Amino acid sequence: ISGKWAYLEHEWTATAGDFIFETPGESHTLVAYDHPDPMKVFFVVSGPLMWLDENGETVGHFDVFDYMKLARDHYDAVGIGADYVDTLIR
């Protein structure tokens, strides 16, 4: 984890070693600042990503079902078979 980044909606700036907790349902705009090291961040996503327009209205989303479709498409393309995803789900 390296670099320097923030959300435009907040006053903090994150650098290596920082821990940030994002409140579910909060909108934010990611910005990466100039820094000698590239921005590398590890995000743990536990809910859907929602895209908002300039009025705060939802215009799109990406959730677990979208991730599963990407995985199925990938496993099918590399010859493992889309059904392999089912073995990963409890």
Tab-separated table of C-alpha atoms in Angstrom:
chain	number	residue	atom	x	y	z
A	1	ILE	CA	0.000	0.000	0.000
A	2	SER	CA	1.550	3.251	-1.099
A	3	GLY	CA	0.986	6.674	-2.583
A	4	LYS	CA	-1.389	9.407	-1.486
A	5	TRP	CA	-5.143	9.495	-1.998
A	6	ALA	CA	-8.380	10.876	-0.597
A	7	TYR	CA	-12.064	11.370	-1.209
A	8	LEU	CA	-13.089	14.843	-2.326
A	9	GLU	CA	-15.965	14.783	0.167
A	10	HIS	CA	-13.632	14.477	3.189
A	11	GLU	CA	-10.777	16.516	4.670
A	12	TRP	CA	-8.369	13.604	5.363
A	13	THR	CA	-5.613	12.327	3.071
A	14	ALA	CA	-4.405	8.721	3.217
A	15	THR	CA	-0.825	7.516	2.795
A	16	ALA	CA	1.029	4.262	3.476
A	17	GLY	CA	0.074	2.753	6.829
A	18	ASP	CA	-3.315	4.463	7.095
A	19	PHE	CA	-6.558	2.564	7.717
A	20	ILE	CA	-9.772	4.052	6.358
A	21	PHE	CA	-13.278	2.802	7.135
A	22	GLU	CA	-15.916	3.823	4.626
A	23	THR	CA	-19.419	4.049	6.011
A	24	PRO	CA	-21.805	1.936	3.886
A	25	GLY	CA	-24.132	4.047	1.795
A	26	GLU	CA	-21.840	7.065	1.743
A	27	SER	CA	-20.937	8.567	-1.619
A	28	HIS	CA	-17.366	9.576	-2.321
A	29	THR	CA	-15.103	10.613	-5.188
A	30	LEU	CA	-11.665	8.974	-5.213
A	31	VAL	CA	-8.676	11.150	-6.097
A	32	ALA	CA	-5.009	10.092	-6.293
A	33	TYR	CA	-2.467	12.833	-5.590
A	34	ASP	CA	1.049	13.267	-6.949
A	35	HIS	CA	3.434	11.227	-4.830
A	36	PRO	CA	6.854	9.625	-5.405
A	37	ASP	CA	5.193	6.198	-4.979
A	38	PRO	CA	2.235	5.065	-7.100
A	39	MET	CA	-1.158	4.771	-5.424
A	40	LYS	CA	-1.706	1.174	-4.340
A	41	VAL	CA	-4.718	0.495	-2.119
A	42	PHE	CA	-6.464	-2.640	-0.867
A	43	PHE	CA	-10.238	-2.161	-0.773
A	44	VAL	CA	-12.506	-4.688	0.959
A	45	VAL	CA	-15.917	-4.280	-0.635
A	46	SER	CA	-18.839	-5.791	1.257
A	47	GLY	CA	-21.748	-4.284	-0.611
A	48	PRO	CA	-22.721	-3.002	-4.040
A	49	LEU	CA	-20.928	-0.159	-5.780
A	50	MET	CA	-23.434	2.484	-6.825
A	51	TRP	CA	-22.836	5.121	-9.492
A	52	LEU	CA	-24.535	8.465	-8.935
A	53	ASP	CA	-25.232	11.355	-11.272
A	54	GLU	CA	-24.629	15.016	-10.408
A	55	ASN	CA	-27.971	15.079	-8.546
A	56	GLY	CA	-27.120	12.077	-6.381
A	57	GLU	CA	-29.501	9.772	-8.251
A	58	THR	CA	-28.420	6.170	-8.853
A	59	VAL	CA	-27.535	5.582	-12.502
A	60	GLY	CA	-25.832	2.184	-12.201
A	61	HIS	CA	-24.548	-0.450	-9.828
A	62	PHE	CA	-22.118	-3.367	-9.578
A	63	ASP	CA	-22.783	-6.110	-7.034
A	64	VAL	CA	-21.951	-9.719	-6.180
A	65	PHE	CA	-23.975	-10.991	-9.136
A	66	ASP	CA	-21.851	-8.905	-11.515
A	67	TYR	CA	-18.668	-10.306	-9.920
A	68	MET	CA	-20.056	-13.826	-10.318
A	69	LYS	CA	-20.830	-13.220	-13.995
A	70	LEU	CA	-17.277	-11.985	-14.576
A	71	ALA	CA	-15.930	-15.099	-12.847
A	72	ARG	CA	-18.210	-17.436	-14.840
A	73	ASP	CA	-17.200	-15.761	-18.116
A	74	HIS	CA	-13.507	-16.014	-17.198
A	75	TYR	CA	-13.621	-19.670	-16.126
A	76	ASP	CA	-15.546	-20.518	-19.284
A	77	ALA	CA	-13.040	-18.646	-21.485
A	78	VAL	CA	-10.016	-20.424	-19.975
A	79	GLY	CA	-11.582	-23.857	-20.289
A	80	ILE	CA	-12.445	-24.547	-16.660
A	81	GLY	CA	-16.168	-24.094	-17.221
A	82	ALA	CA	-18.576	-21.510	-15.871
A	83	ASP	CA	-20.046	-24.007	-13.392
A	84	TYR	CA	-16.779	-23.980	-11.447
A	85	VAL	CA	-17.996	-20.803	-9.746
A	86	ASP	CA	-20.685	-22.884	-8.020
A	87	THR	CA	-17.984	-24.853	-6.182
A	88	LEU	CA	-16.738	-21.612	-4.612
A	89	ILE	CA	-20.094	-20.683	-3.082
A	90	ARG	CA	-21.251	-22.094	0.239
